[in-house]
Short mmCIF file of N, CA, C and O in Angstrom, two decimals:
data_model
loop_
_atom_site.label_atom_id
_atom_site.label_comp_id
_atom_site.label_asym_id
_atom_site.label_seq_id
_atom_site.Cartn_x
_atom_site.Cartn_y
_atom_site.Cartn_z
N ASP A 216 -12.38 1.26 0.52
CA ASP A 216 -11.06 0.46 -0.03
C ASP A 216 -11.45 1.20 -1.52
O ASP A 216 -12.08 2.07 -2.04
N VAL A 217 -10.21 0.73 -2.48
CA VAL A 217 -9.74 1.12 -3.97
C VAL A 217 -9.97 0.11 -4.51
O VAL A 217 -9.07 -0.84 -4.84
N GLN A 218 -10.96 0.51 -5.87
CA GLN A 218 -10.91 -0.78 -6.97
C GLN A 218 -10.55 -0.04 -8.65
O GLN A 218 -10.84 1.32 -8.69
N LEU A 219 -9.17 -0.55 -8.92
CA LEU A 219 -8.24 -0.04 -10.21
C LEU A 219 -8.74 -1.45 -11.27
O LEU A 219 -8.33 -1.93 -11.13
N VAL A 220 -9.55 -0.42 -12.00
CA VAL A 220 -9.55 -1.08 -13.51
C VAL A 220 -8.97 -0.68 -14.78
O VAL A 220 -9.35 0.10 -15.18
N GLU A 221 -7.97 -1.66 -15.07
CA GLU A 221 -7.07 -0.37 -16.27
C GLU A 221 -7.87 -1.22 -17.60
O GLU A 221 -8.75 -2.34 -18.01
N SER A 222 -7.74 -0.33 -18.86
CA SER A 222 -8.13 -0.53 -20.11
C SER A 222 -7.60 -0.34 -20.99
O SER A 222 -6.75 0.95 -20.99
N GLY A 223 -7.24 -0.42 -22.53
CA GLY A 223 -6.64 0.45 -23.64
C GLY A 223 -5.59 -0.61 -24.18
O GLY A 223 -4.92 -0.08 -25.10
N GLY A 224 -5.42 -1.66 -23.56
CA GLY A 224 -4.06 -2.18 -24.10
C GLY A 224 -4.72 -2.82 -25.47
O GLY A 224 -5.28 -2.97 -25.69
N GLY A 225 -3.02 -3.07 -26.05
CA GLY A 225 -3.38 -3.77 -27.28
C GLY A 225 -1.97 -3.82 -28.35
O GLY A 225 -0.85 -3.44 -27.25
N SER A 226 -2.11 -4.21 -29.28
CA SER A 226 -1.22 -4.03 -30.02
C SER A 226 -0.94 -2.96 -31.35
O SER A 226 -1.62 -2.72 -31.68
N VAL A 227 0.69 -2.71 -31.37
CA VAL A 227 0.78 -1.54 -31.90
C VAL A 227 2.48 -1.76 -32.65
O VAL A 227 2.77 -2.15 -32.33
N GLN A 228 1.92 -0.66 -33.79
CA GLN A 228 3.67 -0.88 -34.49
C GLN A 228 4.64 0.12 -33.87
O GLN A 228 3.71 0.71 -33.44
N PRO A 229 5.58 0.07 -34.17
CA PRO A 229 6.73 0.70 -34.23
C PRO A 229 6.27 2.06 -34.13
O PRO A 229 6.44 2.43 -35.21
N GLY A 230 6.19 3.41 -33.34
CA GLY A 230 6.14 4.74 -33.72
C GLY A 230 4.50 4.98 -33.78
O GLY A 230 3.87 5.76 -33.87
N GLY A 231 3.61 4.20 -33.24
CA GLY A 231 2.59 4.01 -32.90
C GLY A 231 1.86 4.88 -31.87
O GLY A 231 2.93 5.04 -31.27
N SER A 232 0.35 5.17 -31.63
CA SER A 232 -0.01 5.26 -29.95
C SER A 232 -1.20 4.37 -29.65
O SER A 232 -1.67 4.08 -30.16
N LEU A 233 -1.31 4.63 -28.53
CA LEU A 233 -2.49 4.18 -27.35
C LEU A 233 -2.57 4.79 -26.29
O LEU A 233 -1.70 5.27 -26.19
N ARG A 234 -3.77 5.10 -26.27
CA ARG A 234 -4.02 5.30 -24.70
C ARG A 234 -4.89 4.24 -23.68
O ARG A 234 -5.55 3.89 -23.88
N LEU A 235 -3.90 4.34 -22.53
CA LEU A 235 -4.83 3.58 -21.53
C LEU A 235 -5.19 3.61 -20.67
O LEU A 235 -4.97 5.39 -20.23
N SER A 236 -6.44 3.79 -20.16
CA SER A 236 -7.25 4.27 -19.14
C SER A 236 -7.09 2.98 -17.77
O SER A 236 -7.15 2.00 -17.94
N CYS A 237 -7.45 3.64 -16.65
CA CYS A 237 -7.51 2.95 -15.38
C CYS A 237 -9.08 3.87 -14.61
O CYS A 237 -8.77 5.04 -14.28
N ASP A 238 -9.88 3.12 -14.46
CA ASP A 238 -10.93 3.65 -13.89
C ASP A 238 -10.72 3.30 -12.28
O ASP A 238 -10.73 2.34 -12.06
N ALA A 239 -11.25 4.45 -11.69
CA ALA A 239 -10.97 4.17 -10.13
C ALA A 239 -12.53 4.45 -9.34
O ALA A 239 -13.13 5.08 -9.83
N SER A 240 -12.16 3.71 -8.46
CA SER A 240 -13.74 3.90 -7.63
C SER A 240 -13.19 3.63 -5.86
O SER A 240 -12.08 3.22 -5.54
N GLY A 241 -14.25 4.05 -4.86
CA GLY A 241 -13.51 4.08 -3.87
C GLY A 241 -13.30 5.42 -3.17
O GLY A 241 -13.33 6.91 -3.78
N ASN A 242 -12.75 5.44 -2.19
CA ASN A 242 -12.28 6.45 -1.43
C ASN A 242 -11.36 7.59 -1.83
O ASN A 242 -10.15 7.00 -2.28
N THR A 243 -11.34 8.61 -2.26
CA THR A 243 -10.77 9.39 -3.31
C THR A 243 -9.45 9.64 -2.31
O THR A 243 -8.33 10.14 -3.03
N TYR A 244 -9.38 10.18 -1.14
CA TYR A 244 -8.36 10.24 -0.56
C TYR A 244 -7.50 9.18 -0.03
O TYR A 244 -6.22 9.55 0.47
N SER A 245 -7.82 8.00 -0.50
CA SER A 245 -7.25 6.71 -0.40
C SER A 245 -6.26 6.66 -1.77
O SER A 245 -5.19 5.60 -1.97
N ARG A 246 -6.28 7.67 -2.61
CA ARG A 246 -5.48 7.82 -4.02
C ARG A 246 -5.03 9.23 -4.26
O ARG A 246 -5.62 9.60 -4.89
N SER A 247 -4.61 9.38 -2.75
CA SER A 247 -3.51 10.87 -3.30
C SER A 247 -2.55 10.42 -4.23
O SER A 247 -2.03 11.63 -4.57
N SER A 248 -2.13 9.71 -4.38
CA SER A 248 -0.83 9.42 -5.23
C SER A 248 -1.54 8.55 -6.24
O SER A 248 -2.39 7.09 -6.02
N MET A 249 -1.60 9.15 -7.25
CA MET A 249 -1.90 7.31 -8.48
C MET A 249 -0.27 7.77 -9.69
O MET A 249 0.29 8.57 -9.96
N ALA A 250 -0.56 6.73 -10.49
CA ALA A 250 0.79 6.14 -11.28
C ALA A 250 0.28 4.83 -12.25
O ALA A 250 -0.45 4.11 -12.10
N TRP A 251 1.32 5.17 -13.02
CA TRP A 251 1.44 3.83 -13.72
C TRP A 251 2.39 2.89 -13.77
O TRP A 251 3.50 4.05 -14.19
N PHE A 252 3.07 1.90 -13.93
CA PHE A 252 3.95 0.90 -13.22
C PHE A 252 3.71 0.37 -14.79
O PHE A 252 2.47 -0.18 -15.69
N ARG A 253 4.65 -0.29 -15.10
CA ARG A 253 4.77 -1.89 -16.05
C ARG A 253 5.80 -2.51 -15.85
O ARG A 253 6.55 -2.77 -14.91
N GLN A 254 5.99 -4.19 -16.30
CA GLN A 254 6.39 -5.00 -16.22
C GLN A 254 6.67 -5.73 -17.26
O GLN A 254 5.95 -6.26 -17.59
N ALA A 255 8.16 -6.12 -17.98
CA ALA A 255 7.99 -6.68 -19.11
C ALA A 255 8.45 -7.91 -18.64
O ALA A 255 8.87 -8.53 -17.51
N PRO A 256 8.62 -9.03 -19.15
CA PRO A 256 8.98 -10.60 -19.05
C PRO A 256 10.14 -10.51 -18.30
O PRO A 256 10.99 -9.86 -18.97
N GLY A 257 10.43 -11.03 -17.30
CA GLY A 257 11.94 -11.03 -16.74
C GLY A 257 12.56 -10.11 -16.29
O GLY A 257 13.42 -10.28 -15.86
N LYS A 258 11.70 -8.97 -15.81
CA LYS A 258 12.18 -7.46 -15.77
C LYS A 258 11.48 -7.37 -14.14
O LYS A 258 10.01 -7.59 -14.18
N GLU A 259 12.12 -6.20 -13.30
CA GLU A 259 11.16 -5.90 -12.03
C GLU A 259 10.04 -4.61 -12.26
O GLU A 259 10.60 -3.83 -13.72
N ARG A 260 9.30 -4.61 -11.76
CA ARG A 260 8.07 -3.82 -12.20
C ARG A 260 8.65 -2.08 -11.93
O ARG A 260 9.64 -1.72 -11.20
N GLU A 261 8.52 -1.52 -13.29
CA GLU A 261 9.40 -0.31 -13.52
C GLU A 261 8.26 0.81 -13.28
O GLU A 261 7.01 0.94 -13.93
N GLY A 262 8.62 2.02 -12.68
CA GLY A 262 7.24 3.12 -12.40
C GLY A 262 7.83 4.04 -13.69
O GLY A 262 8.63 4.33 -14.34
N VAL A 263 6.43 4.32 -14.14
CA VAL A 263 6.78 4.85 -15.90
C VAL A 263 6.48 6.49 -15.29
O VAL A 263 6.56 7.32 -16.17
N ALA A 264 5.10 6.47 -14.85
CA ALA A 264 4.37 7.94 -14.73
C ALA A 264 3.69 8.23 -13.03
O ALA A 264 3.46 7.50 -13.07
N GLY A 265 4.03 9.33 -12.61
CA GLY A 265 3.01 9.19 -11.78
C GLY A 265 2.39 10.85 -11.52
O GLY A 265 2.71 11.75 -12.29
N ILE A 266 1.52 10.81 -10.51
CA ILE A 266 0.64 12.42 -10.60
C ILE A 266 0.34 12.68 -9.49
O ILE A 266 -0.78 11.55 -8.55
N ALA A 267 0.06 13.72 -8.86
CA ALA A 267 -0.84 13.66 -7.53
C ALA A 267 -2.08 14.15 -8.08
O ALA A 267 -2.49 15.00 -8.23
N MET A 268 -2.96 13.83 -6.93
CA MET A 268 -4.72 14.20 -6.93
C MET A 268 -4.73 15.30 -6.47
O MET A 268 -5.84 15.87 -7.11
N TRP A 269 -3.97 15.95 -5.82
CA TRP A 269 -5.06 16.95 -5.04
C TRP A 269 -3.64 18.35 -4.63
O TRP A 269 -3.73 19.30 -4.34
N SER A 270 -2.43 17.84 -5.75
CA SER A 270 -2.13 19.22 -6.31
C SER A 270 -1.57 19.12 -7.80
O SER A 270 -1.81 18.83 -8.51
N ASP A 271 -0.97 20.50 -7.95
CA ASP A 271 -0.96 21.24 -9.19
C ASP A 271 0.82 21.09 -9.81
O ASP A 271 1.19 21.37 -10.71
N ASP A 272 1.36 20.30 -8.87
CA ASP A 272 2.71 19.92 -9.34
C ASP A 272 2.74 18.91 -10.77
O ASP A 272 1.91 18.23 -10.87
N ASP A 273 4.14 19.13 -11.48
CA ASP A 273 4.11 18.51 -13.01
C ASP A 273 3.93 16.94 -12.59
O ASP A 273 4.73 16.53 -11.59
N PRO A 274 3.56 16.30 -13.10
CA PRO A 274 3.84 14.77 -13.18
C PRO A 274 5.38 14.60 -13.30
O PRO A 274 6.41 15.14 -14.37
N ARG A 275 5.40 12.79 -12.74
CA ARG A 275 6.85 12.77 -12.84
C ARG A 275 6.72 11.63 -13.86
O ARG A 275 6.07 10.42 -13.92
N TYR A 276 7.97 11.64 -14.50
CA TYR A 276 8.14 10.68 -15.41
C TYR A 276 9.27 9.95 -15.60
O TYR A 276 10.89 10.55 -15.02
N SER A 277 9.73 8.57 -15.59
CA SER A 277 10.64 7.79 -16.05
C SER A 277 11.29 8.42 -17.14
O SER A 277 11.01 9.00 -18.43
N GLU A 278 13.02 8.20 -17.02
CA GLU A 278 13.87 8.69 -18.25
C GLU A 278 13.44 8.36 -19.71
O GLU A 278 13.45 8.85 -20.54
N SER A 279 13.02 6.71 -19.78
CA SER A 279 12.62 6.37 -20.63
C SER A 279 11.55 6.08 -21.69
O SER A 279 11.38 6.19 -22.73
N VAL A 280 10.38 7.37 -20.88
CA VAL A 280 9.24 7.55 -21.42
C VAL A 280 8.96 9.02 -21.64
O VAL A 280 8.25 9.53 -22.50
N LYS A 281 9.72 10.16 -20.75
CA LYS A 281 9.86 11.29 -20.95
C LYS A 281 9.65 12.10 -22.68
O LYS A 281 10.29 11.73 -23.30
N GLY A 282 8.69 12.69 -22.33
CA GLY A 282 8.60 13.20 -23.59
C GLY A 282 7.68 12.71 -24.60
O GLY A 282 6.77 13.18 -25.87
N ARG A 283 7.37 11.14 -24.49
CA ARG A 283 6.81 10.49 -25.47
C ARG A 283 5.43 10.32 -24.22
O ARG A 283 4.36 9.98 -25.50
N PHE A 284 5.05 9.94 -23.19
CA PHE A 284 4.18 9.42 -22.52
C PHE A 284 3.38 10.74 -21.79
O PHE A 284 4.14 11.62 -21.18
N THR A 285 2.36 10.67 -21.80
CA THR A 285 1.68 11.52 -20.95
C THR A 285 0.43 11.43 -19.84
O THR A 285 -0.51 10.64 -20.40
N ILE A 286 0.52 11.52 -18.51
CA ILE A 286 0.17 10.74 -17.69
C ILE A 286 -1.24 12.13 -17.36
O ILE A 286 -1.05 13.47 -17.27
N SER A 287 -2.48 12.10 -16.94
CA SER A 287 -3.69 12.90 -16.56
C SER A 287 -4.57 12.35 -16.15
O SER A 287 -4.74 11.15 -15.92
N LEU A 288 -5.58 13.08 -15.04
CA LEU A 288 -6.73 12.73 -14.44
C LEU A 288 -7.85 13.50 -14.99
O LEU A 288 -7.60 14.36 -15.73
N ASP A 289 -8.68 12.47 -15.32
CA ASP A 289 -10.32 13.41 -15.49
C ASP A 289 -10.63 14.53 -14.54
O ASP A 289 -10.06 14.40 -13.66
N ASN A 290 -11.52 15.39 -15.08
CA ASN A 290 -12.16 16.29 -14.36
C ASN A 290 -12.45 15.79 -12.59
O ASN A 290 -12.52 16.37 -12.09
N ALA A 291 -13.01 14.79 -13.10
CA ALA A 291 -13.81 14.56 -11.77
C ALA A 291 -13.11 13.31 -10.90
O ALA A 291 -13.17 12.73 -9.65
N LYS A 292 -11.80 13.23 -11.24
CA LYS A 292 -10.83 12.30 -10.76
C LYS A 292 -10.98 11.02 -10.62
O LYS A 292 -10.55 10.61 -9.75
N ASN A 293 -11.86 10.35 -11.27
CA ASN A 293 -12.00 8.69 -11.28
C ASN A 293 -11.36 8.37 -12.51
O ASN A 293 -11.56 7.18 -12.08
N THR A 294 -10.81 8.86 -13.53
CA THR A 294 -9.94 8.05 -14.58
C THR A 294 -8.91 8.50 -14.76
O THR A 294 -8.43 9.94 -14.84
N LEU A 295 -7.96 7.98 -14.80
CA LEU A 295 -6.55 8.06 -14.98
C LEU A 295 -6.14 7.40 -16.50
O LEU A 295 -6.17 6.73 -16.82
N TYR A 296 -5.40 8.43 -16.89
CA TYR A 296 -4.87 8.48 -18.54
C TYR A 296 -3.63 8.36 -18.83
O TYR A 296 -2.69 8.31 -17.73
N LEU A 297 -2.88 7.63 -19.31
CA LEU A 297 -1.62 7.19 -19.77
C LEU A 297 -1.52 7.24 -21.62
O LEU A 297 -1.99 6.55 -22.44
N GLU A 298 -1.52 8.50 -22.20
CA GLU A 298 -1.32 8.58 -23.32
C GLU A 298 0.12 8.53 -23.85
O GLU A 298 0.87 8.98 -23.27
N MET A 299 0.43 6.95 -24.78
CA MET A 299 1.73 6.82 -25.14
C MET A 299 1.53 7.08 -27.00
O MET A 299 1.11 6.31 -27.57
N ASN A 300 2.68 7.87 -26.64
CA ASN A 300 2.79 7.98 -28.32
C ASN A 300 4.54 7.90 -28.88
O ASN A 300 5.07 7.21 -27.54
N SER A 301 5.05 7.47 -30.20
CA SER A 301 6.17 7.07 -30.48
C SER A 301 6.46 5.50 -29.59
O SER A 301 7.75 5.91 -29.76
N LEU A 302 5.65 4.58 -29.91
CA LEU A 302 5.72 3.74 -29.36
C LEU A 302 7.27 2.88 -29.68
O LEU A 302 7.16 2.77 -30.77
N LYS A 303 7.70 2.09 -28.81
CA LYS A 303 8.56 1.59 -29.36
C LYS A 303 8.84 -0.14 -28.49
O LYS A 303 8.01 -0.31 -27.67
N SER A 304 9.60 -0.92 -28.98
CA SER A 304 9.80 -2.05 -29.18
C SER A 304 9.98 -2.65 -27.12
O SER A 304 9.50 -3.57 -26.75
N GLU A 305 10.92 -2.19 -26.56
CA GLU A 305 10.93 -1.65 -25.52
C GLU A 305 10.21 -1.76 -24.57
O GLU A 305 10.37 -1.61 -23.51
N ASP A 306 8.69 -0.96 -24.92
CA ASP A 306 7.65 -0.51 -24.53
C ASP A 306 6.82 -1.36 -24.19
O ASP A 306 5.73 -1.72 -23.16
N THR A 307 6.78 -2.43 -24.80
CA THR A 307 6.33 -3.93 -24.54
C THR A 307 6.27 -4.65 -23.19
O THR A 307 7.05 -4.59 -22.39
N ALA A 308 4.63 -4.67 -22.83
CA ALA A 308 5.22 -4.75 -20.82
C ALA A 308 3.61 -4.98 -20.21
O ALA A 308 2.98 -4.36 -21.68
N ILE A 309 3.15 -5.28 -19.37
CA ILE A 309 2.09 -5.17 -18.65
C ILE A 309 1.98 -3.99 -17.86
O ILE A 309 2.91 -4.25 -17.15
N TYR A 310 1.19 -3.22 -18.00
CA TYR A 310 0.90 -2.05 -17.80
C TYR A 310 -0.44 -1.76 -16.33
O TYR A 310 -0.96 -2.84 -16.59
N TYR A 311 0.40 -1.36 -15.36
CA TYR A 311 -0.48 -1.48 -14.12
C TYR A 311 -1.25 0.16 -13.71
O TYR A 311 0.09 0.73 -13.68
N CYS A 312 -2.26 0.46 -13.06
CA CYS A 312 -2.28 1.29 -12.29
C CYS A 312 -2.16 1.30 -11.19
O CYS A 312 -2.47 0.07 -10.39
N ALA A 313 -1.48 1.98 -10.36
CA ALA A 313 -1.51 2.16 -8.53
C ALA A 313 -1.95 2.93 -8.13
O ALA A 313 -2.04 4.59 -8.99
N ALA A 314 -2.23 3.07 -6.75
CA ALA A 314 -3.06 4.29 -5.93
C ALA A 314 -2.35 4.00 -4.54
O ALA A 314 -2.22 2.92 -4.17
N ASP A 315 -2.22 5.11 -3.90
CA ASP A 315 -2.02 5.01 -2.54
C ASP A 315 -2.46 6.52 -1.78
O ASP A 315 -2.75 6.98 -2.25
N TYR A 316 -2.72 5.89 -0.69
CA TYR A 316 -3.03 7.44 0.28
C TYR A 316 -1.93 8.10 0.69
O TYR A 316 -2.35 9.49 0.90
N SER A 317 -0.96 8.19 0.56
CA SER A 317 0.20 8.58 0.79
C SER A 317 0.14 9.57 -0.66
O SER A 317 0.42 9.34 -1.66
N ALA A 318 0.42 11.07 0.01
CA ALA A 318 0.18 12.41 -1.18
C ALA A 318 1.85 12.28 -1.58
O ALA A 318 2.25 13.08 -2.54
N ALA A 319 2.72 11.59 -1.15
CA ALA A 319 3.93 11.61 -1.33
C ALA A 319 5.00 10.69 -2.72
O ALA A 319 5.97 10.66 -3.15
N ALA A 320 3.79 9.37 -2.76
CA ALA A 320 4.05 8.42 -3.04
C ALA A 320 4.99 8.40 -4.75
O ALA A 320 5.76 7.79 -5.20
N TRP A 321 3.65 9.23 -5.31
CA TRP A 321 3.86 9.28 -6.84
C TRP A 321 5.27 10.19 -7.56
O TRP A 321 5.61 9.98 -8.65
N GLN A 322 5.44 10.90 -6.06
CA GLN A 322 7.47 11.34 -7.31
C GLN A 322 8.42 10.59 -7.01
O GLN A 322 9.09 9.96 -8.10
N PRO A 323 8.54 9.21 -6.26
CA PRO A 323 9.82 8.30 -6.20
C PRO A 323 9.56 6.99 -7.19
O PRO A 323 10.08 6.54 -7.67
N LEU A 324 7.92 7.13 -7.45
CA LEU A 324 7.54 6.23 -8.09
C LEU A 324 8.26 4.50 -7.77
O LEU A 324 8.66 3.92 -8.30
N ARG A 325 7.90 4.26 -6.41
CA ARG A 325 8.49 3.10 -6.11
C ARG A 325 7.30 1.71 -6.01
O ARG A 325 6.77 2.59 -5.50
N ALA A 326 7.44 0.72 -6.55
CA ALA A 326 6.12 0.04 -6.67
C ALA A 326 5.63 -0.46 -5.23
O ALA A 326 4.78 -0.58 -4.87
N GLN A 327 6.68 -0.39 -4.24
CA GLN A 327 6.09 -0.97 -2.75
C GLN A 327 5.61 0.34 -2.17
O GLN A 327 5.47 0.45 -1.26
N ASP A 328 5.63 1.56 -2.88
CA ASP A 328 5.26 2.71 -1.81
C ASP A 328 3.81 2.48 -2.51
O ASP A 328 2.89 3.42 -1.54
N PHE A 329 2.76 1.55 -3.19
CA PHE A 329 1.75 2.09 -3.37
C PHE A 329 0.60 0.61 -3.16
O PHE A 329 1.42 -0.76 -3.13
N ARG A 330 -0.60 0.97 -2.43
CA ARG A 330 -1.17 -0.14 -1.83
C ARG A 330 -1.68 -0.54 -2.68
O ARG A 330 -2.38 -1.80 -2.37
N TYR A 331 -2.48 0.25 -4.02
CA TYR A 331 -3.32 -0.66 -4.62
C TYR A 331 -2.97 -0.44 -6.26
O TYR A 331 -2.39 0.52 -6.31
N TRP A 332 -3.86 -1.83 -6.35
CA TRP A 332 -3.16 -2.03 -7.63
C TRP A 332 -4.40 -2.64 -8.36
O TRP A 332 -5.55 -3.19 -7.98
N GLY A 333 -4.04 -2.37 -10.18
CA GLY A 333 -5.19 -2.92 -11.29
C GLY A 333 -4.64 -3.85 -11.33
O GLY A 333 -3.50 -4.64 -10.94
N GLN A 334 -5.66 -5.10 -12.59
CA GLN A 334 -4.94 -6.10 -13.06
C GLN A 334 -3.91 -6.23 -13.83
O GLN A 334 -3.41 -7.15 -14.22
N GLY A 335 -4.02 -5.16 -14.59
CA GLY A 335 -2.81 -4.72 -15.70
C GLY A 335 -3.54 -5.33 -16.92
O GLY A 335 -4.73 -5.53 -17.20
N THR A 336 -2.72 -4.63 -18.28
CA THR A 336 -3.41 -4.59 -19.38
C THR A 336 -1.66 -4.64 -20.37
O THR A 336 -1.19 -4.24 -20.10
N GLN A 337 -2.08 -5.88 -20.68
CA GLN A 337 -1.19 -5.64 -21.82
C GLN A 337 -0.96 -5.13 -23.18
O GLN A 337 -1.77 -4.53 -24.00
N VAL A 338 0.35 -4.29 -23.49
CA VAL A 338 0.91 -3.37 -24.44
C VAL A 338 1.63 -4.52 -25.25
O VAL A 338 2.96 -4.63 -24.68
N THR A 339 1.67 -4.46 -26.45
CA THR A 339 2.76 -5.39 -27.23
C THR A 339 3.08 -4.11 -28.62
O THR A 339 2.03 -3.83 -29.15
N VAL A 340 4.55 -3.79 -28.53
CA VAL A 340 4.75 -2.83 -30.00
C VAL A 340 5.30 -3.87 -30.83
O VAL A 340 6.73 -4.77 -29.82
N SER A 341 5.38 -4.44 -32.01
CA SER A 341 5.92 -5.19 -32.92
C SER A 341 5.43 -5.00 -34.14
O SER A 341 4.72 -4.39 -34.51
#
């Protein structure tokens, strides 16, 4: 099984930065795809960024965060990061870390393709 625990959320002014972390444990082959999603009140869960655990393919970003957010894995592949810069009020949401054993799930960034989820961390930009 896989356990995901997010941290690093908080409140920041527009234009500010935050770095989210997701500590992952369990079978590494059960998390061949990893990603960050977010959900704002009254909206559907949205894919923000995805990365492949076992390839060097460039990460995938949603158009709304491209150029501002960076997803990365630590060398041990046990911590997933999301560096968020130039934050806007519309970035306010609960941010979730997700993982799946499928090596392809990270590209389409669809929530239904991910089996494992963290509990979420709140990001407020105001």
